Amino acid sequence: MTSQVSSPAEQADGTDGSDAAVVGEQRKPGGTKDVRRLDRVIIRFAGDSGDGMQLTGDRFTSETASFGNDLSTLPNFPAEIRAPAGTLPGVSSFQLHFADHDILTPGDAPNVLVAMNPAALKANIEDVPRGAEIIVNTDEFTKRAMQKVGYAASPLEDGSLDGYQIHPVPLTTLTVEALKDFDLTRKEAERSKNMFALGLLSWMYHRPTEGTEKFLKSKFAKKPDIAAANIAAFRAGWNFGETTEDFAVSYEVAPAAKAFPVGTYRNISGNLALSYGLVSASRQADLPLFLGSYPITPASDILHELSKHKNFGVRTFQAEDEIAGIGAALGAAFGGSLAVTTTSGPGVALKSETIGLAVSLELPLLVIDIQRGGPSTGLPTKTEQADLLQAMFGRNGEAPVPIVAPRTPADCFDAALEAARIALMYRTPVMLLSDGYLANGSEPWRIPELDELPDLTVQFAQGPNHTLEDGSEVFWPYKRDPQTLARPWAVPGTPGLEHRIGGIEKQDGTGNISYDPANHDFMVRTRQAKIDGIDVPDVEVDDPHEARTLVLGWGSTYGPITAAVRRLRAAGEPIAQAHLRHLNPFPKNLGAVLSRYDKVVIPEMNLGQLATLIRARYLVDAHSYNQVNGMPFKAEQLASALKEAIDG
């Protein structure tokens, strides 16, 4: 869904957190209900994993995007396909932060919690600040359901929720009543209670409704009765908000017209943006796109999306395992395609031998790692940044690989194009490190114009490139470009370009098998020099006040770090910020940047992997601030840690 924004101005947000500021209030004509204007709101939908909370959040997000708000989302769901109903491990939630100005995170804490059952309330209540609104589905607060999650007495009656604005709503009963004229069983009718809740919240925050109704008609096109029932439940929720006396106030959050440059925008998740970036890269390179992949959370959505785009010359291959997926991709690269394989951390471990083969063959290959909590199976649906050292060193021998990391969901599009540029220009596999937070989160994305995309066209080898002493012309597959050190890319079947291929060390130039120690030393150093010489932009530093403390980040920590820095600057604290997209090689000016500051703080969702690399490379006493709980940093949490660093 797209919307047009016409103001190029930007507005900084120093309060990217949980407190929504009231910016105005008015009474609607006729004295019906008050409308309160807010600058931002954070809503969390929470319920059983079968209650449709992800769908509810996604629809509310889509309507919010079409309205023109800036937004950021945080889906959070269990790893089990269907955890036991009504249990704490089975709780699924979706948090949305939307505002009338530029924001960077899904928010620290919700202003509104929609709790569909006791488990949802108990799992989320600690994150809800006092004074926030809680909408509770009272129908689910049965004695058995409460005992299942450890409530000895009803929290709706024992006074434990007195500090909150509680809205008890019998969502299930109201939904069943609204659908009594439909030919549905009670169980079937109850499934629409998430649409009732969505209608209620849409009324509360003046969200558009046409898109949701159109979506439901499309989703259930083959079951028109189900579509009609869901639309009826959605409208009933809206009407309930309009007529009930329990909700005396509705809220307005104006479009973020000043937050964006002029353009056409749509809401986009990280995995979707990455998919579009890959398709765009293949078109800009004029190469067919081949994806060899094995399904794994949270990377599978890329396979699902790319399989829809055969009309753009995309071929997707769902392999029997991770090794087969990357093997097929490397074969496609040998055959002249823009080759991609997608996975998460455990899959990278299985692909490591073939990545090493790609380093040896010097062929372009994109290895996309959507990081998740580990080790082993770990936390499949939670986020982490703990694969950086694996990407750097997780292969036998000296096998250097460039590493690129996007910083926001929308930035995954540009990161895919950059990874493709490096792979194609330098004939090397490239690691792209996204993570579950970026993959599943979403934000507005300005759809670029075609002339804004980079030219990625490549020239395949066409004929002989070397003259022997006897004057004969031959093709040397490892004769390098003097600027990039890239070898020629010869498509199989091209007459006169036959050459040997394999994993054993090659002789410089000819590509013949070589066990010569001096040649191996030369080839190892040359492959390293090729990666070290990759042209990457200088790191930019945001330092308006000549601070003495620099906070350095990479990947998805960009949003929380930037929000924390804004808070500190709003409080008068000088602090500088820099963020890395290229992690191998580092930007050439990084050492000079680091040397300008007395303190360097590196927040990471691992135990200090970038900090380890920075200390080793630049001999800088970088201070780590680490978190590995499967969730992204909170802005307030980071602001406190950075304030301590400034004062320490």
XYZ file of C-alpha atoms in Angstrom:
648
model
C 0.000 0.000 0.000
C 1.463 3.369 -0.984
C 0.972 6.957 0.062
C 2.268 10.248 -1.331
C 4.243 12.576 0.932
C 4.978 16.087 -0.295
C 7.210 17.705 2.335
C 10.986 17.223 2.221
C 11.654 18.432 5.752
C 12.850 16.139 8.517
C 12.057 16.317 12.190
C 14.250 14.790 14.877
C 12.602 12.760 17.609
C 14.335 12.864 20.944
C 11.665 10.788 22.674
C 11.526 7.579 20.642
C 10.026 5.657 23.540
C 6.841 4.970 25.441
C 5.327 8.306 26.449
C 2.837 9.691 23.943
C 2.523 13.449 24.212
C -0.925 15.046 23.963
C -0.813 17.781 21.351
C -4.449 18.816 21.256
C -8.002 17.949 22.216
C -11.368 18.673 20.694
C -14.999 17.694 21.139
C -16.775 16.271 18.118
C -19.957 18.032 16.940
C -23.059 16.893 18.763
C -21.217 16.208 22.000
C -20.677 12.540 21.227
C -17.092 11.775 22.139
C -13.864 13.660 22.668
C -10.978 13.355 20.228
C -7.484 13.720 21.671
C -4.533 14.416 19.392
C -1.265 12.602 20.109
C 2.144 12.868 18.495
C 2.816 9.111 18.746
C 1.357 5.872 20.099
C 2.722 2.409 20.865
C 0.202 -0.449 20.671
C 0.832 -4.099 21.448
C -1.582 -6.841 20.383
C -1.060 -10.015 22.407
C -2.847 -13.333 22.493
C -2.563 -17.037 21.939
C -0.550 -18.054 18.880
C -3.842 -19.104 17.288
C -5.588 -15.782 17.919
C -4.272 -14.074 14.774
C -2.244 -11.372 16.504
C 0.327 -11.156 13.694
C -2.427 -10.709 11.107
C -4.166 -8.131 13.305
C -0.960 -6.167 13.784
C -0.095 -6.396 10.119
C -3.484 -5.029 9.061
C -3.335 -2.166 11.584
C 0.182 -1.408 10.314
C -0.923 -1.391 6.674
C -3.723 1.066 7.384
C -1.356 3.225 9.429
C 1.119 3.285 6.553
C -1.589 4.270 4.080
C -2.606 7.075 6.436
C 0.922 8.495 6.197
C 2.330 7.987 9.693
C 5.924 7.038 10.275
C 5.997 3.634 11.929
C 8.142 0.808 13.237
C 6.992 -2.682 14.201
C 8.152 -5.580 16.357
C 6.444 -8.941 15.726
C 7.210 -11.441 18.500
C 5.963 -15.002 18.257
C 6.808 -18.472 19.588
C 9.033 -20.914 17.715
C 6.541 -23.751 18.085
C 4.126 -24.177 15.187
C 1.290 -24.439 17.711
C 2.274 -24.077 21.350
C -0.259 -25.304 23.946
C -3.242 -22.948 23.967
C -3.430 -20.500 26.836
C 0.160 -21.030 28.028
C 2.909 -18.466 28.458
C 5.176 -20.103 25.833
C 2.294 -19.849 23.359
C 1.849 -16.067 23.591
C 2.246 -14.175 20.319
C 2.477 -10.382 20.188
C 2.812 -7.571 17.684
C 3.991 -4.100 18.723
C 3.503 -1.039 16.535
C 4.896 2.437 17.133
C 3.426 5.133 14.883
C 3.853 8.883 14.968
C 3.402 12.218 13.240
C 7.200 12.604 12.985
C 10.369 10.625 12.306
C 10.770 7.602 14.608
C 13.359 4.835 14.699
C 12.206 2.003 16.973
C 9.058 0.016 17.819
C 9.079 1.832 21.163
C 10.231 0.822 24.607
C 6.834 0.150 26.191
C 3.243 0.069 24.938
C 0.736 2.815 25.671
C -2.016 0.312 24.851
C -2.018 -3.441 25.443
C -4.702 -5.633 23.907
C -4.681 -8.887 25.924
C -6.778 -11.657 24.431
C -6.348 -14.057 27.389
C -4.698 -14.375 30.836
C -1.451 -15.692 29.357
C -1.156 -12.634 27.126
C -1.718 -10.324 30.092
C 0.785 -12.066 32.328
C 3.466 -12.336 29.636
C 3.304 -8.626 28.795
C 2.179 -6.719 31.890
C 5.749 -6.056 33.089
C 6.407 -4.045 29.919
C 3.329 -1.845 30.350
C 3.893 1.440 32.216
C 1.458 2.585 34.900
C -1.359 4.672 33.498
C -1.399 2.844 30.165
C -4.597 1.441 28.701
C -5.246 -2.309 28.772
C -8.069 -3.822 26.735
C -8.863 -7.261 28.137
C -10.974 -10.016 26.618
C -12.888 -10.915 29.763
C -14.457 -14.016 28.178
C -11.123 -15.824 28.383
C -10.531 -15.124 32.076
C -11.996 -18.405 33.263
C -10.741 -20.107 36.419
C -8.991 -22.844 34.431
C -7.330 -20.391 32.031
C -6.029 -18.267 34.900
C -4.726 -21.259 36.840
C -2.859 -22.418 33.727
C -0.616 -19.339 33.913
C -0.366 -19.115 37.702
C -3.066 -16.602 38.621
C -4.511 -17.633 42.002
C -7.189 -14.965 41.670
C -8.444 -12.871 38.789
C -6.125 -9.914 38.163
C -9.220 -8.051 36.972
C -10.651 -8.209 40.472
C -7.762 -8.428 42.978
C -6.583 -4.814 42.591
C -3.262 -5.697 40.961
C -4.218 -3.654 37.874
C -5.443 -0.563 39.720
C -2.622 1.559 38.304
C -3.806 1.004 34.724
C -6.776 2.137 32.661
C -8.567 -1.171 32.255
C -11.191 -1.705 29.555
C -12.916 -5.039 30.171
C -14.484 -6.140 26.887
C -16.162 -9.543 26.290
C -14.600 -9.785 22.825
C -15.572 -13.391 22.201
C -19.218 -12.917 23.232
C -19.584 -9.709 21.240
C -18.054 -11.330 18.164
C -20.333 -14.370 18.352
C -23.345 -12.088 18.807
C -22.317 -9.966 15.813
C -22.110 -13.092 13.648
C -25.276 -14.831 14.849
C -26.956 -14.409 11.461
C -24.113 -16.210 9.679
C -24.144 -19.945 9.124
C -21.144 -20.526 11.379
C -20.495 -22.716 14.384
C -19.597 -20.929 17.608
C -15.984 -22.031 17.218
C -15.846 -20.635 13.695
C -17.399 -17.352 14.824
C -14.931 -17.033 17.717
C -12.031 -17.050 15.280
C -13.086 -13.580 14.105
C -12.555 -11.963 17.502
C -9.218 -10.590 16.331
C -11.101 -8.668 13.614
C -13.474 -7.302 16.263
C -10.447 -6.113 18.246
C -8.940 -4.627 15.086
C -12.162 -2.733 14.389
C -12.210 -1.358 17.940
C -8.594 -0.159 17.747
C -9.203 1.250 14.273
C -12.005 3.368 15.731
C -9.882 4.433 18.705
C -7.100 5.747 16.458
C -9.084 6.830 13.401
C -7.435 4.319 11.087
C -8.747 3.854 7.536
C -10.911 0.761 7.051
C -11.230 0.312 3.304
C -7.911 -1.467 2.924
C -8.720 -4.066 5.570
C -12.103 -4.847 4.083
C -10.553 -5.178 0.646
C -7.853 -7.436 2.090
C -10.408 -9.724 3.746
C -12.402 -10.040 0.534
C -9.225 -10.995 -1.309
C -7.883 -13.351 1.353
C -11.146 -15.294 1.560
C -12.146 -14.896 -2.086
C -12.902 -18.611 -2.315
C -14.892 -18.502 0.935
C -17.138 -15.453 0.601
C -19.134 -16.349 3.726
C -15.966 -16.297 5.840
C -14.942 -13.006 4.255
C -18.335 -11.493 5.024
C -18.190 -12.751 8.608
C -14.762 -11.237 9.227
C -15.853 -7.927 7.729
C -18.947 -7.983 9.924
C -16.821 -8.621 13.022
C -14.466 -5.807 12.004
C -17.359 -3.379 11.572
C -18.919 -4.543 14.840
C -15.691 -3.691 16.676
C -15.698 -0.224 15.125
C -19.350 0.316 16.069
C -18.719 -0.934 19.596
C -16.054 1.714 20.097
C -18.369 4.375 18.708
C -21.315 3.455 20.962
C -19.934 2.054 24.222
C -19.515 4.372 27.183
C -16.310 2.636 28.288
C -14.342 4.419 25.558
C -15.090 8.103 26.052
C -12.118 9.321 24.042
C -10.676 8.455 20.652
C -7.258 9.532 19.435
C -5.746 11.104 16.358
C -2.110 10.846 15.240
C -1.556 13.109 12.248
C 0.375 11.955 9.161
C 4.147 12.418 9.346
C 4.220 14.830 6.414
C 7.445 16.502 7.579
C 9.373 13.288 8.251
C 10.006 12.115 4.709
C 11.504 13.383 1.467
C 9.071 13.746 -1.418
C 8.146 10.423 -3.003
C 5.828 7.455 -3.107
C 6.005 5.292 0.000
C 4.853 1.864 1.070
C 5.166 -0.152 4.257
C 7.819 -2.844 3.889
C 9.437 -5.534 6.023
C 13.144 -6.283 5.959
C 12.807 -9.620 4.178
C 10.493 -8.133 1.560
C 12.850 -5.191 0.991
C 15.742 -7.617 0.675
C 13.822 -9.665 -1.888
C 13.028 -6.577 -3.940
C 16.672 -5.519 -3.693
C 17.808 -8.860 -5.101
C 15.365 -8.643 -8.008
C 16.463 -5.068 -8.699
C 20.135 -6.093 -8.594
C 19.534 -8.833 -11.156
C 17.769 -6.391 -13.464
C 20.490 -3.759 -13.056
C 23.118 -6.418 -13.793
C 21.084 -7.851 -16.678
C 21.575 -11.314 -15.185
C 19.042 -13.998 -14.260
C 18.555 -14.333 -10.512
C 18.937 -17.799 -9.003
C 18.108 -18.609 -5.382
C 19.228 -21.946 -3.974
C 17.786 -22.229 -0.494
C 16.537 -24.476 2.272
C 13.691 -23.171 4.470
C 14.839 -21.851 7.837
C 13.399 -19.268 10.238
C 13.628 -16.284 9.875
C 14.920 -16.375 6.279
C 12.174 -18.429 4.602
C 10.100 -15.396 3.594
C 12.770 -14.465 1.035
C 12.324 -17.825 -0.694
C 8.544 -17.407 -0.559
C 8.686 -13.915 -2.058
C 11.213 -14.580 -4.804
C 9.225 -17.611 -5.959
C 6.491 -15.150 -7.013
C 8.691 -13.285 -9.492
C 9.403 -15.686 -12.338
C 8.327 -12.884 -14.693
C 11.539 -11.058 -13.747
C 13.754 -14.005 -14.643
C 13.936 -15.305 -11.072
C 14.452 -19.008 -10.490
C 14.036 -20.435 -7.004
C 15.199 -23.886 -5.952
C 14.069 -25.302 -2.601
C 16.824 -27.816 -1.927
C 16.782 -30.882 0.310
C 19.261 -29.314 2.740
C 21.490 -26.285 3.312
C 24.507 -27.793 1.554
C 22.539 -28.600 -1.590
C 21.059 -25.092 -1.609
C 24.404 -23.309 -1.699
C 25.888 -25.914 -4.029
C 23.157 -25.216 -6.570
C 23.659 -21.470 -6.127
C 27.395 -21.734 -6.719
C 26.701 -23.799 -9.842
C 24.369 -21.060 -11.046
C 27.122 -18.494 -10.443
C 29.502 -20.596 -12.538
C 26.836 -20.606 -15.238
C 26.510 -16.816 -15.319
C 23.619 -16.029 -12.951
C 23.395 -13.628 -10.057
C 23.404 -16.395 -7.464
C 21.971 -16.176 -3.944
C 21.552 -18.521 -1.018
C 19.568 -17.584 2.106
C 19.783 -19.023 5.589
C 20.227 -18.299 9.285
C 23.132 -19.000 11.624
C 22.897 -22.824 11.781
C 22.691 -22.954 7.989
C 25.810 -20.796 7.612
C 27.726 -23.467 9.526
C 26.577 -26.108 7.033
C 27.353 -23.873 4.050
C 30.861 -22.950 5.204
C 32.739 -25.485 3.038
C 30.986 -24.319 -0.118
C 31.584 -20.663 0.814
C 35.269 -21.577 0.988
C 34.961 -23.188 -2.445
C 33.410 -19.971 -3.787
C 36.362 -18.034 -2.317
C 38.744 -20.380 -4.141
C 36.809 -20.317 -7.409
C 36.428 -16.532 -7.092
C 32.845 -16.454 -8.283
C 30.135 -13.933 -7.277
C 27.723 -15.387 -4.705
C 25.431 -13.689 -2.183
C 25.140 -15.523 1.137
C 22.306 -13.936 3.118
C 22.264 -14.716 6.834
C 19.134 -13.611 8.717
C 20.623 -13.962 12.177
C 18.728 -15.455 15.113
C 19.452 -16.482 18.684
C 21.837 -19.423 19.051
C 23.780 -21.612 19.478
C 22.448 -24.642 17.605
C 18.660 -24.327 17.160
C 18.690 -21.682 19.890
C 15.867 -19.155 19.642
C 14.541 -19.505 16.072
C 12.042 -16.645 16.257
C 14.144 -14.219 18.315
C 16.822 -11.815 17.149
C 20.586 -11.688 17.712
C 23.765 -10.322 16.079
C 26.018 -13.202 17.027
C 27.137 -14.440 13.575
C 29.659 -11.685 12.851
C 32.738 -13.677 13.812
C 31.339 -16.724 12.001
C 30.980 -14.589 8.877
C 34.536 -13.298 9.309
C 36.346 -16.506 10.161
C 33.948 -19.456 9.939
C 35.802 -21.337 7.171
C 38.936 -23.468 6.997
C 42.085 -21.852 5.678
C 42.450 -18.200 4.793
C 39.092 -17.551 3.143
C 38.236 -13.829 3.404
C 34.697 -12.740 2.572
C 33.247 -9.206 2.393
C 30.480 -8.490 4.911
C 27.601 -6.024 4.515
C 24.924 -5.286 7.135
C 21.657 -3.324 6.674
C 20.554 -1.038 9.488
C 16.751 -0.826 9.096
C 14.050 -2.913 7.389
C 13.874 -0.543 4.403
C 17.672 -0.363 4.217
C 17.733 -4.090 3.392
C 16.878 -3.066 -0.184
C 19.991 -0.915 -0.539
C 22.163 -3.436 1.295
C 21.175 -6.136 -1.212
C 22.213 -3.882 -4.094
C 25.525 -3.090 -2.392
C 26.262 -6.759 -1.703
C 25.539 -7.548 -5.358
C 27.829 -4.719 -6.506
C 30.745 -6.074 -4.501
C 30.150 -9.691 -5.508
C 29.932 -8.908 -9.216
C 32.755 -6.384 -9.408
C 35.258 -8.327 -7.304
C 34.183 -11.908 -8.165
C 33.735 -13.023 -4.587
C 31.110 -14.451 -2.273
C 29.619 -11.743 -0.037
C 27.936 -12.216 3.331
C 24.901 -10.057 4.073
C 24.053 -10.029 7.784
C 20.459 -9.080 8.527
C 18.603 -10.408 11.597
C 15.169 -11.394 12.826
C 14.367 -7.897 14.100
C 14.928 -6.361 10.671
C 13.491 -9.315 8.754
C 10.084 -9.255 10.444
C 9.898 -5.589 11.409
C 8.581 -2.984 9.007
C 8.716 0.732 8.275
C 7.858 3.153 5.450
C 10.068 2.815 2.376
C 10.377 5.345 -0.414
C 10.127 3.493 -3.711
C 13.207 4.566 -5.706
C 13.159 5.804 -9.271
C 14.884 3.564 -11.807
C 17.572 6.142 -12.530
C 18.534 6.099 -8.848
C 19.597 2.445 -8.987
C 23.269 1.614 -9.605
C 24.532 0.193 -12.893
C 25.665 -3.357 -12.066
C 26.298 -4.655 -15.576
C 29.245 -7.014 -15.965
C 31.316 -8.123 -18.927
C 31.782 -11.855 -19.374
C 35.039 -13.094 -20.876
C 34.684 -13.332 -24.649
C 38.005 -14.723 -25.858
C 41.712 -15.213 -25.133
C 43.282 -12.806 -22.639
C 46.946 -13.889 -22.520
C 49.764 -14.311 -25.036
C 52.319 -17.073 -24.464
C 56.025 -16.732 -25.243
C 55.511 -18.535 -28.550
C 52.940 -15.945 -29.562
C 49.863 -18.147 -29.194
C 46.802 -16.607 -27.525
C 45.142 -18.490 -24.674
C 42.562 -17.936 -21.967
C 43.873 -17.670 -18.421
C 40.978 -17.931 -15.935
C 43.019 -16.391 -13.101
C 44.514 -13.440 -14.922
C 43.357 -10.485 -12.871
C 42.036 -6.997 -13.416
C 44.859 -4.762 -12.141
C 42.450 -2.458 -10.287
C 40.052 -4.896 -8.608
C 42.175 -8.082 -8.721
C 39.015 -9.810 -9.987
C 39.485 -12.736 -12.350
C 37.495 -13.011 -15.610
C 34.020 -14.561 -15.488
C 33.761 -17.138 -18.265
C 30.362 -18.666 -19.001
C 30.598 -22.420 -19.687
C 30.182 -23.256 -23.357
C 31.909 -20.154 -24.670
C 34.311 -21.409 -27.411
C 37.977 -21.155 -26.477
C 37.366 -20.432 -22.776
C 37.594 -23.986 -21.494
C 39.366 -24.081 -18.139
C 39.888 -26.263 -15.106
C 37.632 -25.819 -12.061
C 37.789 -27.285 -8.552
C 38.644 -26.749 -4.924
C 42.357 -27.600 -5.037
C 44.726 -24.629 -5.039
C 45.168 -23.067 -8.460
C 48.263 -21.866 -10.201
C 48.337 -18.116 -10.594
C 47.048 -17.160 -14.007
C 46.504 -20.564 -15.580
C 44.215 -22.010 -12.931
C 45.984 -25.361 -13.155
C 46.332 -27.456 -9.995
C 49.347 -26.321 -7.989
C 50.962 -27.632 -4.814
C 53.842 -25.187 -5.030
C 54.361 -23.494 -1.611
C 55.332 -20.139 -3.093
C 52.304 -20.129 -5.401
C 49.973 -20.963 -2.493
C 51.445 -18.111 -0.445
C 50.943 -15.750 -3.380
C 47.341 -16.845 -4.029
C 46.374 -16.556 -0.345
C 47.810 -13.065 -0.123
C 46.247 -12.043 -3.431
C 42.758 -13.177 -2.374
C 43.165 -11.234 0.869
C 44.429 -8.166 -0.991
C 41.388 -8.309 -3.270
C 39.030 -8.112 -0.270
C 41.125 -5.465 1.483
C 41.053 -3.346 -1.666
C 37.272 -3.298 -2.084
C 36.095 0.269 -2.526
C 33.636 1.076 0.278
C 32.434 4.535 1.366
C 34.003 6.253 4.357
C 32.098 5.919 7.616
C 30.122 9.081 8.377
C 30.193 10.556 11.861
C 27.277 12.451 13.384
C 28.955 14.780 15.886
C 27.420 18.265 16.071
C 28.992 19.194 19.427
C 32.596 17.895 19.243
C 31.899 15.143 21.748
C 34.534 13.067 23.504
C 32.471 9.853 23.437
C 31.591 7.962 20.254
C 28.939 5.259 20.068
C 29.691 2.851 17.221
C 27.130 0.363 15.953
C 26.386 -2.026 13.123
C 23.287 -3.668 11.705
C 19.930 -3.424 13.425
C 21.195 -1.535 16.490
C 20.971 1.644 14.398
C 17.415 2.515 15.449
C 17.832 2.100 19.238
C 21.269 3.754 19.201
C 20.039 6.762 17.231
C 16.971 7.120 19.446
C 19.193 6.975 22.555
C 21.594 9.549 21.102
C 18.673 11.879 20.359
C 17.505 11.594 23.955
C 20.940 12.412 25.327
C 21.398 15.389 23.033
C 17.944 16.687 23.940
C 19.140 16.590 27.567
C 22.265 18.570 26.660
C 24.735 15.678 26.582
C 27.383 15.758 23.792
C 27.791 12.383 22.111
C 28.904 11.320 18.642
C 27.492 8.465 16.587
C 28.801 6.343 13.711
C 27.294 3.239 12.150
C 29.004 0.601 10.030
C 27.481 -0.968 6.938
C 30.743 -2.543 5.753
C 32.318 -4.872 8.299
C 34.882 -6.446 5.976
C 36.707 -4.524 4.799
C 36.221 -1.713 7.280
C 35.988 1.809 5.817
C 39.460 3.222 5.273
C 38.843 6.232 7.534
C 37.578 4.196 10.508
C 40.896 4.176 12.334
C 41.210 7.965 12.087
C 37.637 8.386 13.304
C 38.166 6.178 16.340
C 41.370 7.983 17.300
C 39.501 11.289 17.668
C 37.532 10.143 20.723
C 38.453 9.460 24.319
C 35.836 6.734 24.628
C 34.267 4.374 22.107
C 31.157 2.435 23.147
C 29.889 -0.441 20.977
C 26.370 -1.757 21.742
C 25.745 -5.198 20.228
C 23.223 -8.007 20.515
C 26.055 -10.447 21.214
C 28.895 -10.650 23.728
C 31.153 -8.147 21.978
C 32.051 -9.436 18.510
C 32.521 -6.112 16.716
C 34.293 -4.775 19.790
C 36.743 -7.698 19.531
C 37.487 -6.864 15.898
C 37.882 -3.138 16.630
C 40.249 -3.762 19.534
C 42.367 -6.171 17.477
C 42.509 -4.043 14.339
C 42.879 -0.537 15.770
C 44.198 -1.149 19.308
C 41.315 0.938 20.651
C 40.020 0.194 24.145
C 36.429 -0.065 22.933
C 33.804 -0.580 25.628
C 31.146 -3.198 24.938
C 27.520 -2.910 25.933
C 25.884 -6.239 25.237
C 22.483 -7.918 25.271
C 21.565 -11.444 24.186
C 17.967 -11.898 25.360
C 16.474 -12.329 21.892
C 14.985 -8.834 21.832
C 16.267 -5.533 20.390
C 17.686 -2.832 22.637
C 15.342 -0.305 24.205
C 16.182 3.344 23.646
C 15.936 4.294 27.331
C 18.161 1.385 28.307
C 20.829 2.450 25.832
C 20.534 6.111 26.794
C 21.261 5.217 30.430
C 24.284 3.110 29.476
C 25.684 5.825 27.208
C 25.155 8.478 29.889
C 27.249 6.363 32.262
C 29.964 6.138 29.623
C 29.966 9.916 29.157
C 30.165 10.535 32.914
C 32.566 7.682 33.727
